[in-house]
Amino acid sequence: MRLETDRLVLRPWQDTDRPQLAAILGDAEVRRFYPKVLTPEETNQLIDHAIACASEDGFSFFAAELKQTGRLAGWLGLGRIPTDTRAALRGMPEVEIGWQFDKSLWGQGLAPEGARAWLDYGFGILGLAEIVAFTYAGNAPSRRVMEKLGMVRNPQDDFEYPRLPSGHHLRPHVLYRIAR
């Protein structure tokens, strides 16, 4: 499975992506709204998990590559929401959209461009009725992308992210939704 936009190729992971993604996810600024940066080993586990999910579900968080240069830009895609997180979400949605890009590419509109392709795939090919996105409440850049995509936040849907300990400063999350 592979999706293309004007500037991106959204494709399955390759072994050559591993050190590039490790550099992106090892950057403290890129990971400022996450509990920590990832080590190369943790990045490999993330990629392996994405490959397994794609094999099982037919979709996952894929590599986002710049079409013009072939450079890895980051990751973007759809994923099944883990059970413990779903239980914290009103309506228990099943599929989320998410992204993370190299900071040198921020502000160029790549995240909404690639996310639109994934939304089209999710609604058109997969027949999903709803796709959600969530992030730390203070993550204004990701929230702007969600809004550009036409996703809507209802403050009643805000939640405490269950995979972080009570009192953690990143625990307050917002949820955005979009329906077919």
Coordinates of C-alpha atoms in Angstrom, one line a residue:
M1 CA 0.0 0.0 0.0
R2 CA 1.3 3.4 -0.9
L3 CA -0.3 6.9 -1.1
E4 CA 1.0 9.9 -3.0
T5 CA 0.3 13.6 -2.7
D6 CA 1.8 16.5 -4.6
R7 CA 4.9 16.4 -2.4
L8 CA 4.8 13.2 -0.3
V9 CA 5.0 9.5 -0.8
L10 CA 3.4 7.7 2.2
R11 CA 4.7 4.2 2.1
P12 CA 5.6 1.1 4.2
W13 CA 8.8 1.2 6.2
Q14 CA 12.2 0.2 4.8
D15 CA 15.3 -0.7 6.8
T16 CA 17.0 2.4 5.5
D17 CA 14.4 4.5 7.2
R18 CA 15.5 3.4 10.7
P19 CA 18.5 5.7 11.3
Q20 CA 16.7 8.6 9.8
L21 CA 13.6 8.2 11.9
A22 CA 15.8 7.6 15.0
A23 CA 17.4 11.0 14.4
I24 CA 14.0 12.7 14.0
L25 CA 12.5 11.0 17.1
G26 CA 15.7 11.5 19.1
D27 CA 15.3 15.3 18.8
A28 CA 14.1 16.9 22.0
E29 CA 12.3 19.7 20.1
V30 CA 10.4 17.3 17.9
R31 CA 9.4 15.3 21.0
R32 CA 8.6 18.3 23.2
F33 CA 4.9 17.2 23.5
Y34 CA 5.9 13.6 24.3
P35 CA 7.2 12.2 27.6
K36 CA 10.7 11.6 26.1
V37 CA 12.9 11.3 23.1
L38 CA 13.2 7.9 21.6
T39 CA 16.4 5.9 21.5
P40 CA 17.3 4.1 18.2
E41 CA 16.2 0.8 19.8
E42 CA 12.8 2.3 20.7
T43 CA 12.5 3.8 17.2
N44 CA 13.1 0.3 15.8
Q45 CA 10.4 -1.1 18.0
L46 CA 8.0 1.6 16.9
I47 CA 8.7 0.8 13.2
D48 CA 8.4 -3.0 13.9
H49 CA 5.1 -2.4 15.6
A50 CA 3.9 -0.2 12.6
I51 CA 4.9 -3.0 10.2
A52 CA 3.0 -5.6 12.2
C53 CA -0.1 -3.4 12.4
A54 CA 0.0 -2.7 8.6
S55 CA 0.2 -6.5 8.0
E56 CA -2.8 -7.1 10.3
D57 CA -5.0 -4.1 9.5
G58 CA -3.9 -3.0 6.1
F59 CA -2.9 0.4 7.5
S60 CA -0.6 1.9 10.1
F61 CA 1.7 4.9 10.7
F62 CA 3.8 4.8 7.5
A63 CA 7.0 6.5 6.4
A64 CA 6.4 10.0 4.9
E65 CA 9.0 10.6 2.2
L66 CA 9.6 13.8 0.3
K67 CA 8.7 12.9 -3.3
Q68 CA 11.2 15.3 -4.9
T69 CA 14.3 14.1 -3.0
G70 CA 13.4 10.7 -1.4
R71 CA 14.3 12.1 2.0
L72 CA 12.4 10.7 5.0
A73 CA 10.3 13.5 6.4
G74 CA 8.8 11.6 9.3
W75 CA 5.8 9.4 9.9
L76 CA 2.1 9.8 9.2
G77 CA -0.9 7.5 9.0
L78 CA -3.8 5.8 10.6
G79 CA -3.6 3.5 13.6
R80 CA -5.9 1.4 15.8
I81 CA -6.2 3.1 19.2
P82 CA -5.0 0.9 22.0
T83 CA -7.7 -0.5 24.3
D84 CA -6.6 1.4 27.4
T85 CA -6.7 4.7 25.5
R86 CA -10.0 3.9 23.8
A87 CA -11.6 3.3 27.2
A88 CA -10.6 6.9 28.1
L89 CA -12.3 8.4 25.0
R90 CA -16.0 9.2 24.8
G91 CA -17.6 6.9 22.3
M92 CA -14.5 4.6 22.3
P93 CA -13.4 5.5 18.7
E94 CA -11.3 2.9 17.0
V95 CA -8.9 4.6 14.6
E96 CA -6.7 7.7 15.0
I97 CA -4.7 9.7 12.5
G98 CA -1.3 11.0 13.6
W99 CA 2.0 12.5 12.3
Q100 CA 5.4 13.6 13.4
F101 CA 7.9 15.4 11.0
D102 CA 11.5 16.5 11.1
K103 CA 11.6 20.0 12.5
S104 CA 13.4 21.4 9.4
L105 CA 10.1 20.7 7.5
W106 CA 7.7 22.3 9.9
G107 CA 5.4 25.0 8.7
Q108 CA 5.3 23.8 5.0
G109 CA 1.9 22.2 5.1
L110 CA 3.2 18.7 4.7
A111 CA 1.2 17.3 7.7
P112 CA -2.2 18.4 6.5
E113 CA -1.3 17.4 2.9
G114 CA -0.4 13.9 3.9
A115 CA -3.2 13.6 6.5
R116 CA -5.8 14.5 3.8
A117 CA -4.6 11.5 1.7
W118 CA -4.9 9.2 4.7
L119 CA -8.4 10.6 5.6
D120 CA -9.5 9.9 2.0
Y121 CA -8.1 6.4 2.2
G122 CA -9.7 5.8 5.6
F123 CA -13.1 7.0 4.5
G124 CA -13.1 5.8 0.9
I125 CA -11.1 2.6 0.8
L126 CA -11.5 1.4 4.4
G127 CA -15.0 2.6 4.8
L128 CA -14.4 4.1 8.3
A129 CA -17.3 6.1 9.7
E130 CA -15.1 8.3 12.0
I131 CA -11.4 9.1 12.5
V132 CA -10.1 10.9 15.5
A133 CA -6.9 12.7 16.5
F134 CA -5.6 13.6 20.0
T135 CA -2.7 15.4 21.5
Y136 CA -1.5 17.1 24.6
A137 CA -3.8 20.2 25.2
G138 CA -0.8 22.6 24.8
N139 CA 0.3 21.2 21.4
A140 CA -0.9 24.2 19.3
P141 CA 0.8 23.1 16.1
S142 CA -0.9 19.7 15.9
R143 CA -4.2 21.2 16.9
R144 CA -3.9 23.7 14.0
V145 CA -3.3 20.7 11.6
M146 CA -6.4 19.0 13.0
E147 CA -8.5 22.1 12.5
K148 CA -7.1 22.6 8.9
L149 CA -8.3 19.0 8.2
G150 CA -11.8 20.0 9.3
M151 CA -11.6 18.0 12.5
V152 CA -13.8 19.3 15.3
R153 CA -13.1 19.4 19.1
N154 CA -15.8 19.2 21.7
P155 CA -14.4 20.2 25.1
Q156 CA -16.5 17.4 26.6
D157 CA -14.3 14.9 24.8
D158 CA -11.1 16.2 26.5
F159 CA -9.4 13.5 28.6
E160 CA -6.5 12.5 30.7
Y161 CA -4.1 10.4 28.7
P162 CA -4.1 7.0 30.5
R163 CA -0.6 6.0 29.5
L164 CA 0.9 8.8 31.6
P165 CA 0.9 8.9 35.4
S166 CA -1.6 11.1 37.3
G167 CA -0.2 14.6 37.6
H168 CA 2.1 14.4 34.6
H169 CA 2.2 17.8 32.8
L170 CA 1.5 16.2 29.4
R171 CA -1.5 14.1 30.6
P172 CA -4.3 16.7 29.7
H173 CA -5.3 15.8 26.1
V174 CA -7.8 17.1 23.6
L175 CA -9.7 15.0 21.1
Y176 CA -10.7 16.0 17.6
R177 CA -13.1 14.1 15.4
I178 CA -14.0 13.9 11.7
A179 CA -16.8 11.8 10.2
R180 CA -17.3 10.5 6.7

